XYZ file of C-alpha atoms in Angstrom:
582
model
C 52.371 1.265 -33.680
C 51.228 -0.119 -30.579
C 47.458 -0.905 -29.860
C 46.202 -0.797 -27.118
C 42.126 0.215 -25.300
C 40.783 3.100 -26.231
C 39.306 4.481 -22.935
C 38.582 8.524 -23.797
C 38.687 9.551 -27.058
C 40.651 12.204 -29.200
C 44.673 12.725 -30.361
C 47.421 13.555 -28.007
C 51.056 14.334 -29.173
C 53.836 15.327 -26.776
C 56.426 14.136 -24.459
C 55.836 11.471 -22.149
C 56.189 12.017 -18.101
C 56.269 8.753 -16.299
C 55.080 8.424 -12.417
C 56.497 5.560 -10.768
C 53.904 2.886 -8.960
C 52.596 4.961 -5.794
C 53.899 2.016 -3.210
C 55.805 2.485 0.260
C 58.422 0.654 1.486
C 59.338 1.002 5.159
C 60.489 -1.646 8.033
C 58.090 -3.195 10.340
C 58.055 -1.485 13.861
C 56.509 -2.360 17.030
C 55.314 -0.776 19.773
C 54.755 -1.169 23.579
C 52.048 -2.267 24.895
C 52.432 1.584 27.238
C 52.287 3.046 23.515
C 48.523 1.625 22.367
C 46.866 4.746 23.297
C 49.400 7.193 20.949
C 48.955 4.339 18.160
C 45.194 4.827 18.093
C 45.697 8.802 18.475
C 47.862 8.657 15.275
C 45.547 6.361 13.457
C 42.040 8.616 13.790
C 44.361 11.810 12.998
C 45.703 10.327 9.764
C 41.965 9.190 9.237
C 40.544 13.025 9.682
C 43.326 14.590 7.526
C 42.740 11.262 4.888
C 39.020 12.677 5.145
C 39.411 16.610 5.519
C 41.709 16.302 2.124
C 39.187 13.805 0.235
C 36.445 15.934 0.902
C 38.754 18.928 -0.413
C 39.478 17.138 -3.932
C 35.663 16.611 -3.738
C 34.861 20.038 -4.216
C 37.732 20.612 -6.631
C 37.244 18.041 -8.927
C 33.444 19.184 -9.427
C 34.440 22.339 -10.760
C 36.326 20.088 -13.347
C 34.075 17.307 -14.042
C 31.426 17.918 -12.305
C 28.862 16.691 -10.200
C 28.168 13.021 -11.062
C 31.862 12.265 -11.333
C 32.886 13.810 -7.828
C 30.868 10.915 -6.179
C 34.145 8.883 -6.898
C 35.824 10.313 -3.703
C 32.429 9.571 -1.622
C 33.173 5.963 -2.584
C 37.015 6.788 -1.030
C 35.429 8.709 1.880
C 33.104 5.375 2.440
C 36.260 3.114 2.772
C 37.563 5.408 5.346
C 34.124 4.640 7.334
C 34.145 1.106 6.635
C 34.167 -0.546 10.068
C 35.468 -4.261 8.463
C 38.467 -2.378 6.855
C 39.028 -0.310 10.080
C 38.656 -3.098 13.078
C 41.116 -4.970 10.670
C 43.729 -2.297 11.180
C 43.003 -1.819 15.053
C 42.943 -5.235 15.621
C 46.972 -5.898 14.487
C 47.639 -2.479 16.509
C 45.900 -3.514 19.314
C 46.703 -7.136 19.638
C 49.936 -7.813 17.654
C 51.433 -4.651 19.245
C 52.549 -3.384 15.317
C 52.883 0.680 14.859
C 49.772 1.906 12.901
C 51.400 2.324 9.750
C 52.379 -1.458 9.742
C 49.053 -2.345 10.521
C 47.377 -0.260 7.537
C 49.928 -1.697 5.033
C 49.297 -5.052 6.384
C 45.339 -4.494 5.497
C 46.008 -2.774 2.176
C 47.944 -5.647 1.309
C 45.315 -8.075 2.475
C 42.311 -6.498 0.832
C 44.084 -5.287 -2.373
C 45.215 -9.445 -3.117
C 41.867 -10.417 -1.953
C 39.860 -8.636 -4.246
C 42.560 -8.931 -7.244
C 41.772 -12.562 -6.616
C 38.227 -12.201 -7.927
C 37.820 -12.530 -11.602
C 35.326 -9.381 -11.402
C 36.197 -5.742 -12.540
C 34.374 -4.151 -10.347
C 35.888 -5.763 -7.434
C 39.091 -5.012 -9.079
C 38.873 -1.509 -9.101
C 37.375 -1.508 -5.527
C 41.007 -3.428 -5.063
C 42.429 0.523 -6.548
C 40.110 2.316 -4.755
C 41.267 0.424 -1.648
C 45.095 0.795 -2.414
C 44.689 4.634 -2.779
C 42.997 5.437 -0.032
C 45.123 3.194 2.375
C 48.017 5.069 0.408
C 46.819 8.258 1.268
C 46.214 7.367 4.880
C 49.594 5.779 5.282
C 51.002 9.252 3.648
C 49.538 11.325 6.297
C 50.963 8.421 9.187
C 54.546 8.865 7.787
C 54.638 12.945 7.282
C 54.626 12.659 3.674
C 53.579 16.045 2.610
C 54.566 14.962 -0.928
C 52.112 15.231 -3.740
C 51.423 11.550 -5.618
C 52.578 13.630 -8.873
C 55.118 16.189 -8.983
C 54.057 19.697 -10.930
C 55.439 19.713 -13.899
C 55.764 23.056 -16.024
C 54.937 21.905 -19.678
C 52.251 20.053 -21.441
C 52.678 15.794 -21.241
C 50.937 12.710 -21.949
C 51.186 10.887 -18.187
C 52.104 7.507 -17.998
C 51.674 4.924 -15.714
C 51.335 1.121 -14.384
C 47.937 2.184 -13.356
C 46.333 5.610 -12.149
C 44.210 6.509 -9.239
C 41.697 9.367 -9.524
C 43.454 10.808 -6.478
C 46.379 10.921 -8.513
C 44.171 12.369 -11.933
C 42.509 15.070 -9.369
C 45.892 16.359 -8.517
C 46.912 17.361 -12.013
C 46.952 20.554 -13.790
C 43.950 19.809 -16.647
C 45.784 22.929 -18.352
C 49.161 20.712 -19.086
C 47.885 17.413 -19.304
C 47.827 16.241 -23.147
C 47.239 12.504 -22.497
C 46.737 9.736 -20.514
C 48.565 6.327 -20.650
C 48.375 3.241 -18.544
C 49.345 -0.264 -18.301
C 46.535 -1.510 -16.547
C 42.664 0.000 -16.360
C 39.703 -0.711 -17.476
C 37.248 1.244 -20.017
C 34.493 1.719 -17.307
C 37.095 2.253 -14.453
C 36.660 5.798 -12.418
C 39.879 7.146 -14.073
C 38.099 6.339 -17.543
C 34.811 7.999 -16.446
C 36.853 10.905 -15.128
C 39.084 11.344 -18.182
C 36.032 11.203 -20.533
C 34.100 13.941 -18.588
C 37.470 16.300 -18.715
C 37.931 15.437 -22.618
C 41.686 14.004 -22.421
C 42.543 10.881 -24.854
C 43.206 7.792 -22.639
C 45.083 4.770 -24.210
C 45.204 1.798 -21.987
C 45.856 -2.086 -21.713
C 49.128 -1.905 -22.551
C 50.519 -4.932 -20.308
C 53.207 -7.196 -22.549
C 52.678 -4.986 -25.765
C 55.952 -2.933 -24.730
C 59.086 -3.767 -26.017
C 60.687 -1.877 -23.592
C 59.257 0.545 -20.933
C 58.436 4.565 -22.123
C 60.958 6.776 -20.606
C 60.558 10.640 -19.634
C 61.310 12.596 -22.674
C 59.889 10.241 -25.001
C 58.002 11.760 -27.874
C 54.234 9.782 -27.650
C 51.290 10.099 -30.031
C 47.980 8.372 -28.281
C 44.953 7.803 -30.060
C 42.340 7.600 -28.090
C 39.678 6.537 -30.538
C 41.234 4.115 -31.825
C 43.423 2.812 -28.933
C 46.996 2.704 -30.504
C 50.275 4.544 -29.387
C 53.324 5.462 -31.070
C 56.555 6.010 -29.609
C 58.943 8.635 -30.932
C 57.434 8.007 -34.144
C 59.155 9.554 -37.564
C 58.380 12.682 -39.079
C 55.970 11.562 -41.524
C 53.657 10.092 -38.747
C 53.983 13.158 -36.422
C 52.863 14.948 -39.838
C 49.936 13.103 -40.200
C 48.675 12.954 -36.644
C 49.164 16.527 -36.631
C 46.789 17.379 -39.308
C 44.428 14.519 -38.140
C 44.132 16.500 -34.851
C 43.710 19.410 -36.647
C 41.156 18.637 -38.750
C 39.209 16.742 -35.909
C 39.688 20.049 -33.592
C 38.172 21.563 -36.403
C 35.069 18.857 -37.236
C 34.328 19.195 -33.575
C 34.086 23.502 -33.710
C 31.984 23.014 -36.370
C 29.446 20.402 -35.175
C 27.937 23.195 -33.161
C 26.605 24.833 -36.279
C 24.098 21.909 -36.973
C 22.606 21.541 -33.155
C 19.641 22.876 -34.266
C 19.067 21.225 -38.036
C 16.503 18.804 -37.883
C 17.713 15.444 -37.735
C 16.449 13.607 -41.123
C 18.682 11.353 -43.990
C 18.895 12.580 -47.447
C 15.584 10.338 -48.650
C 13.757 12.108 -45.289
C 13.936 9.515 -42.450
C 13.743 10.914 -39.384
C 15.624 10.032 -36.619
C 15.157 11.367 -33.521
C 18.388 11.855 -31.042
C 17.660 11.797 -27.575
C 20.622 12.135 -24.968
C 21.427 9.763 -22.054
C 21.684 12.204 -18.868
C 23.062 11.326 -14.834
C 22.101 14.891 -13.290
C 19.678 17.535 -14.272
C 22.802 19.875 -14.892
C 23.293 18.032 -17.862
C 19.870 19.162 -19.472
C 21.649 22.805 -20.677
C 24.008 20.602 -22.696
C 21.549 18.671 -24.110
C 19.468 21.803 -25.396
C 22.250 23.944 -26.850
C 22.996 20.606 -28.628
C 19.717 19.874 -30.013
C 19.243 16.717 -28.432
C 15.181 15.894 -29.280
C 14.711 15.444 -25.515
C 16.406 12.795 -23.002
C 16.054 8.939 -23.981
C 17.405 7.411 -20.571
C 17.794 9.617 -17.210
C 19.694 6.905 -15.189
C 18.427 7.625 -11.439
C 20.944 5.746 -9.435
C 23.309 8.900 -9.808
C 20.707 10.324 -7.516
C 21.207 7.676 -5.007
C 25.077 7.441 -5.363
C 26.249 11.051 -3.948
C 24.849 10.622 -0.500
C 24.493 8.649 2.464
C 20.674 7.426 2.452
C 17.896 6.941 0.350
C 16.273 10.277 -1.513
C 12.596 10.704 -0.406
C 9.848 11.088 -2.683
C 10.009 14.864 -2.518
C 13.241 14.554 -3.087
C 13.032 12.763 -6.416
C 10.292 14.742 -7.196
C 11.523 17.982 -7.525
C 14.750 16.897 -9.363
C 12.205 14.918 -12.002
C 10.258 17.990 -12.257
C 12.370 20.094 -12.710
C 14.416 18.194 -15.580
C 10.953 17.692 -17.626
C 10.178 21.338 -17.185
C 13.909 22.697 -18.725
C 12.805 20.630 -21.606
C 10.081 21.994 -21.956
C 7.857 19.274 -23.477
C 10.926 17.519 -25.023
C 10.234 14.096 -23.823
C 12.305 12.644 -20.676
C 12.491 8.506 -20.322
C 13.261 8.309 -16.316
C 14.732 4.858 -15.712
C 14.232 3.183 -12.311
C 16.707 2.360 -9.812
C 19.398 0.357 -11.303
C 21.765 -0.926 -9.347
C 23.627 -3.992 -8.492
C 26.402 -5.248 -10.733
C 28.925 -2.345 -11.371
C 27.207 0.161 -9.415
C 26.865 -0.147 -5.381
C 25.364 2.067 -2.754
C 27.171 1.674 0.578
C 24.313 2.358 2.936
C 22.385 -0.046 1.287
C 24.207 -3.131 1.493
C 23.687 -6.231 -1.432
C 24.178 -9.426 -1.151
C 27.916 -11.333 -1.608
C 27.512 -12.235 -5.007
C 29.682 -14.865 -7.230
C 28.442 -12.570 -10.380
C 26.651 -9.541 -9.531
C 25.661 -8.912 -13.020
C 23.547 -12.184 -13.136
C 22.534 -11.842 -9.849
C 20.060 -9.115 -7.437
C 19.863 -6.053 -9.525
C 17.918 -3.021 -11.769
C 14.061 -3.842 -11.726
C 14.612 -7.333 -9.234
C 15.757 -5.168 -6.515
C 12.801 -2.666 -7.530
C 10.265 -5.947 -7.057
C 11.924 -7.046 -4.239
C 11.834 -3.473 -1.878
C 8.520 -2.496 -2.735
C 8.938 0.599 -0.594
C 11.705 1.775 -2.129
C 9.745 1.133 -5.786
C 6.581 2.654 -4.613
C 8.521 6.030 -3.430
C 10.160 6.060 -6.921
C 7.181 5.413 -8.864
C 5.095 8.090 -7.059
C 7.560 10.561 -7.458
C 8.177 10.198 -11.204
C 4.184 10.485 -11.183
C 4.236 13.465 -9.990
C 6.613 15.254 -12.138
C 4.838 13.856 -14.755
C 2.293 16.972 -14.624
C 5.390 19.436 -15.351
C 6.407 17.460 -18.445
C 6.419 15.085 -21.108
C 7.742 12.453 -18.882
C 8.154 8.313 -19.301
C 8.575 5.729 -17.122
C 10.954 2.986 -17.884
C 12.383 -0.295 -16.513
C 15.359 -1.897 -16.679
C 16.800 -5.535 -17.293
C 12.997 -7.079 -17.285
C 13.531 -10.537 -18.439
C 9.827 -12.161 -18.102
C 6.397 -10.673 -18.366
C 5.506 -11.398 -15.300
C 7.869 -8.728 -13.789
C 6.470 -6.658 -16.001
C 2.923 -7.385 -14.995
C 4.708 -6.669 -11.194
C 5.647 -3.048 -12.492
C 2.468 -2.080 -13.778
C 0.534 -3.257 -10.102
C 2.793 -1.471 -8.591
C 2.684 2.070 -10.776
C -0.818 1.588 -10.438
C -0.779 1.236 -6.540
C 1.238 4.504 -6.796
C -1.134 6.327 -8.770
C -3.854 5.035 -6.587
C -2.288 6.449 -3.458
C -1.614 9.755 -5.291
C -4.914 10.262 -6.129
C -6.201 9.974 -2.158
C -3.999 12.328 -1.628
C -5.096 14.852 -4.488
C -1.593 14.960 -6.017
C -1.774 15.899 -9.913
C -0.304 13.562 -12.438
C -0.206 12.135 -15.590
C -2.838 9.250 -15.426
C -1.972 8.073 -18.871
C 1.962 8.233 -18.645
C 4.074 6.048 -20.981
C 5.364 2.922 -20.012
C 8.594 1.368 -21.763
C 10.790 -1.316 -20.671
C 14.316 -1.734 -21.409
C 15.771 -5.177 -23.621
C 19.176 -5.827 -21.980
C 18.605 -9.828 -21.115
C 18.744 -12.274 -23.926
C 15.349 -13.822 -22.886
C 13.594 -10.352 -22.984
C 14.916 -10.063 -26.407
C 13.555 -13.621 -27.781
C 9.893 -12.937 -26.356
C 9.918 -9.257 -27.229
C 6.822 -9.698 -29.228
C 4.962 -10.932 -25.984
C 6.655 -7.841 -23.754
C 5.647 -4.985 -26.475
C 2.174 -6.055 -26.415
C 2.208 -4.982 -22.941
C 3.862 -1.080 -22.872
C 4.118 1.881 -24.681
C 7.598 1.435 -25.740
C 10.817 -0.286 -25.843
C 14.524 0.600 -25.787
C 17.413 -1.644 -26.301
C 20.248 -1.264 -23.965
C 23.117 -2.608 -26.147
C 25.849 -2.836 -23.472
C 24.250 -5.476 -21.300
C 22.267 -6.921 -24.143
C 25.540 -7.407 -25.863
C 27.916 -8.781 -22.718
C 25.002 -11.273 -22.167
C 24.439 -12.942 -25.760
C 28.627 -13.318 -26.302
C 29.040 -13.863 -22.703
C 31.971 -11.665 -22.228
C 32.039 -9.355 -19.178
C 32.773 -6.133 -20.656
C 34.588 -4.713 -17.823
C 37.174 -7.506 -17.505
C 40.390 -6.485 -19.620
C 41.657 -10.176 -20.086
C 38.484 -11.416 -23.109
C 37.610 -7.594 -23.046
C 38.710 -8.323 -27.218
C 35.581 -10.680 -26.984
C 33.102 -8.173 -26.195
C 31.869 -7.161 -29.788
C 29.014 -5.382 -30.821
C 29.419 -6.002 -34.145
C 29.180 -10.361 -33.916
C 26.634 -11.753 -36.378
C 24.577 -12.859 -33.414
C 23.934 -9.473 -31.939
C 23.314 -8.179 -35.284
C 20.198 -10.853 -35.854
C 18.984 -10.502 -32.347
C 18.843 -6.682 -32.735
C 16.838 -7.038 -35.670
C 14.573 -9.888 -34.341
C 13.696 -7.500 -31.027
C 12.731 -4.396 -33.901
C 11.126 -6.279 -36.026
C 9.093 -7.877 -33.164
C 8.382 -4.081 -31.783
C 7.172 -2.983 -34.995
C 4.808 -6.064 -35.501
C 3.337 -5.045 -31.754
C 3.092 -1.447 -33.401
C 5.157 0.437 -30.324
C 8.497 2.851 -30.917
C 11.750 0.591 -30.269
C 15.344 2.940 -29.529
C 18.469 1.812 -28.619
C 20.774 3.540 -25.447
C 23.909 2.598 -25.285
C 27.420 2.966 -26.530
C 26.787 1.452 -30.027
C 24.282 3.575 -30.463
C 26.520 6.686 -30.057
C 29.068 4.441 -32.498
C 29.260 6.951 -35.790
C 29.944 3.645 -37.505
C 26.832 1.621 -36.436
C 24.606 4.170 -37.981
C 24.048 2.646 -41.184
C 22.440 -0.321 -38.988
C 20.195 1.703 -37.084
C 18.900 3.208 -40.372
C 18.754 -0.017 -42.286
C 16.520 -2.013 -39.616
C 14.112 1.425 -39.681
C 15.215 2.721 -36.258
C 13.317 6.064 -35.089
C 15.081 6.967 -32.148
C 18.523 6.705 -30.804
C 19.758 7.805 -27.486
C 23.333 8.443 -26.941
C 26.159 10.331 -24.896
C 25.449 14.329 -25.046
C 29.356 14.070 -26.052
C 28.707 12.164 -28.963
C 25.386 13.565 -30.786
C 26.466 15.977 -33.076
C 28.705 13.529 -34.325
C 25.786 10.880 -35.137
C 23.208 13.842 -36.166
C 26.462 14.803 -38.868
C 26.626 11.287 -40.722
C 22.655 11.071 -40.321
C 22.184 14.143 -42.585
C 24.020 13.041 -45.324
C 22.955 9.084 -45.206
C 20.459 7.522 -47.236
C 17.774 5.428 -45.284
C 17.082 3.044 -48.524
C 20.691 2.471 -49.492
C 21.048 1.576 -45.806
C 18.219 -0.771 -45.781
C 20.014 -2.760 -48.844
C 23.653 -2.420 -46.786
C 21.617 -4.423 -44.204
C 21.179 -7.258 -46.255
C 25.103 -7.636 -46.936
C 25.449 -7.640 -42.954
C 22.900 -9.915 -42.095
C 24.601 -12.667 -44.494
C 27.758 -11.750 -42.967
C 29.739 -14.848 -41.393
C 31.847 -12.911 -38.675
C 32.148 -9.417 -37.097
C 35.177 -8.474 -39.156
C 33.515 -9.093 -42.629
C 30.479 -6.616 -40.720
C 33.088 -4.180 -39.430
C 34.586 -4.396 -43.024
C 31.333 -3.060 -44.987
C 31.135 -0.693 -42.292
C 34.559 0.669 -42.513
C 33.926 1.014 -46.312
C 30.646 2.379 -46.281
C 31.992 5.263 -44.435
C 35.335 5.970 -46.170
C 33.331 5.914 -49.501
C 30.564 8.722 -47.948
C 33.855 10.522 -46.698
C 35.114 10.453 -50.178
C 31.956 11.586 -51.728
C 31.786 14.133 -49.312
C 35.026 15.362 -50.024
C 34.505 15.339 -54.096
C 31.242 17.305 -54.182
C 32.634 20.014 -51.647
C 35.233 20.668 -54.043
């Protein structure tokens, strides 16, 4: 057994088909001076084919993962656009007299090492983005009609150095069992892609080999758990085989509770919300009983375009999504961007650490305009719903003082202009930065509610970057620290007398549920993917025996002895389970 990430989860079992690394090879060639003219010409046509078939996977891939993953190839389509990258390339035509496919190698090369340089992962995979789009442009320059992976007629787990979601939107989804790389990252666009098309991705594989996976080989990938066994013996296939099966099975059955009120054996209620990108998620989050939407992360709604939405804009998508739930409540979280997520008509600053740096609600303070359109909008399509405002990565109460001017500068506008809304809309704030956590007393007393957004909260307190795959084994939810400051922030919400949730991915964690109900959380809001799963170990936990499991974590020394109680907690209600069905 091999371990490995685990990037998408679920079990895949067949035979491995490997791709080689997508990389040309060709001599340098120059050109005459008499030839600049043709160079150019063959440049901007391998740039409009580059585009014409981008924009063609575009509409493809949607149909596969929809929507808010096909904004992946606008990033591809942007780099295409992107006059630094393309005056690099004309400049070595034009003044170094090199044929065009020289000179976009040349700036491939140059950008890819540049930005591998940075100790930042999502600079890294702007390195891949880079790479396959020069690839694909250099494809076109050589008349390589070639597809980046050949069809293949039977069902495989694909393996590779490192995958490109050109190369992922070229597959058959209909023979593709598994995904395996060397290199990747969790949060990558490959790992957001595989998730949304349910296929187990293993990855993070890079000196773990003892010798490289061959076509043929026999491969079971576990995507849950992150391990991978190569032509494993019989009694292993055996047991992976009725693992899938039974989880195949768990997962056709989940459906049958969507609608069972979520509450422990001893009565606790918990209420599930879903976290949403697009309003074509709400019809998922209905038919799986989700008690509304806990985070509606807006920036998707900035991403798949070339400007800024207007306030009518927003609007009508807000109103919309709070009338399909049809009083269900909707928490709409301003703009956050900065860090991992970019908008390329709206330029940020060169940043040593984006993640630290101009971002989420600072941007919001900083262009007022932008704020003031959001705010109003989210005002309005508060009279169509039971809508929520809420901001993220506050750190001080002074920017939340800023927030509240401005949303009431918003409703004060709306007003002159006779536009309904709801004047006494809920106001929650988001604890992601360490120092918003240790004066969360002093925030509460100043909104309607809180929600804890583990991911940052968690990269922050252990500072680990969670996206960068050399101390990715760092980044752990589960340290002693993070257990105390989560408790510290509900405790201090509860004191205040305001609702505290948590968003995030340990909040969708099956296994972290015993914490949530032991610290008295009321609301968790998770991946539409994952909620049945939670809302099945919720009905058959006990709140109170919980509460004293609590007690063993919080003297805990180390995240293994807490991963340890957790692990056994949930065999033993497995067991239990098992004995009183039969």
């Amino acid at each position: 057994m091999i371990r490995g990430i685990g990037a998408s989860s679920g079990i895949a079992m067949g035979q491995a088909f490997v791709i080689p690394t997508w990389e040309w090879d060709f001599p340098e060639k120059m050109i005459d001076v008499t030839d600049l003219a043709y160079e150019f010409e063959r440049l901007y046509d391998g740039i409009r084919s580059s585009k014409d078939e981008l924009e063609l996977i575009k509409q493809e891939i949607k149909e596969v993962v929809g929507q808010d993953q096909a904004y992946i190839f606008d990033a591809h389509l942007a780099i295409l656009e992107d006059p630094i990258f393309m005056n690099e390339i004309q400049g070595i035509i034009e003044l170094q007299y090199k044929a065009a496919e020289v000179a976009v190698k040349e700036v491939i090369d140059k950008f890819v090492g540049m930005f591998n340089m940075i100790d930042d992962e999502y600079m890294k995979e702007r390195a891949l983005d880079i790479k396959d789009v020069g690839n694909r442009l250099l494809k076109h320059l050589l008349g390589d009609t070639s597809s980046t992976v050949p069809p293949i007629d039977h069902p495989y787990i694909l393996v590779a150095k490192e995958l490109t979601p050109s190369q992922l939107a070229h597959l058959d989804p209909s023979k593709v069992l598994g995904l395996l790389t060397i290199l990747g990252g969790t949060h990558s666009h490959v790992s957001i892609m595989a998730r949304a098309m349910s296929v187990p991705y293993v990855l993070g594989l890079e000196g773990k080999l003892l010798r490289p996976i061959q076509n043929g080989d026999f491969l079971i990938i576990d995507g849950q758990e992150g391990t991978l066994y190569i032509n494993p013996d019989k009694t292993t296939i055996e047991r992976y085989q009725a693992r899938k099966k039974n989880w195949l099975e768990f997962k056709e059955s989940l459906q049958e509770i969507a609608d069972v009120a979520p509450v422990t054996l001893d009565n606790s209620i918990v209420n599930l919300h879903a976290n949403i990108n697009s309003v074509m998620e709400i019809d998922q989050v209905v038919r799986n009983g989700a008690s509304g939407v806990g985070l509606f992360r807006t920036e998707y709604l900035y991403m798949d375009r070339d400007s800024l939405p207007g306030e009518d804009e927003q609007f009508e998508v807000y109103r919309h999504a709070a009338m399909q739930l049809k009083g269900r409540p909707i928490v709409i979280r301003t703009l956050d961007i900065g860090g991992d997520k970019k908008l390329d008509y709206m330029p940020l600053p060169k940043e040593d650490n984006p993640f630290l740096g101009y971002r989420a609600i600072r941007i919001s303070l900083d262009r007022k305009d932008l704020f003031l359109t959001q705010l109003k909008a989210i005002l309005r399509a508060s009279h169509y719903g039971n809508v929520k405002i809420m901001y993220p990565m506050v750190s001080s109460l002074a920017e939340v003082r800023q927030a509240k001017a401005m949303l009431e500068k918003a409703k004060a506008e709306l007003s002159a202009q006779g536009m309904p809304y709801n004047a006494n809309i809920e106001v929650g704030l988001t604890i992601e930065v360490p120092a918003a956590a240790l004066i969360a007393d002093v925030l509460a007393s100043e909104v309607n509610f809180m929600s804890i957004g583990t991911n940052d909260l968690v990269q922050y307190v252990l500072a680990v970057d969670r996206m960068n795959e050399t101390i990715a084994h760092l980044y752990n939810p589960y340290h002693p620290a993070v257990i105390r400051l989560l408790k510290h922030v509900i405790d201090a919400a509860k004191g205040v007398g305001i609702p505290v949730g948590v968003c995030g991915e340990m909040a969708g964690d099956v296994r972290a549920l015993p914490i949530w109900l032991g610290l008295g959380i009321e609301e968790l809001s998770i991946s539409v993917h994952t909620l049945l799963q939670v809302k099945h170990r919720l009905l058959s936990s006990d709140a109170r025996q919980c509460k004293l499991l609590l007690n063993e974590i919080l003297a805990c020394k180390t995240s293994d002895e807490i991963i340890e109680l957790l692990t056994q907690t949930e065999q033993t209600e497995q067991t239990e389970s098992i004995v009183g069905g039969n």
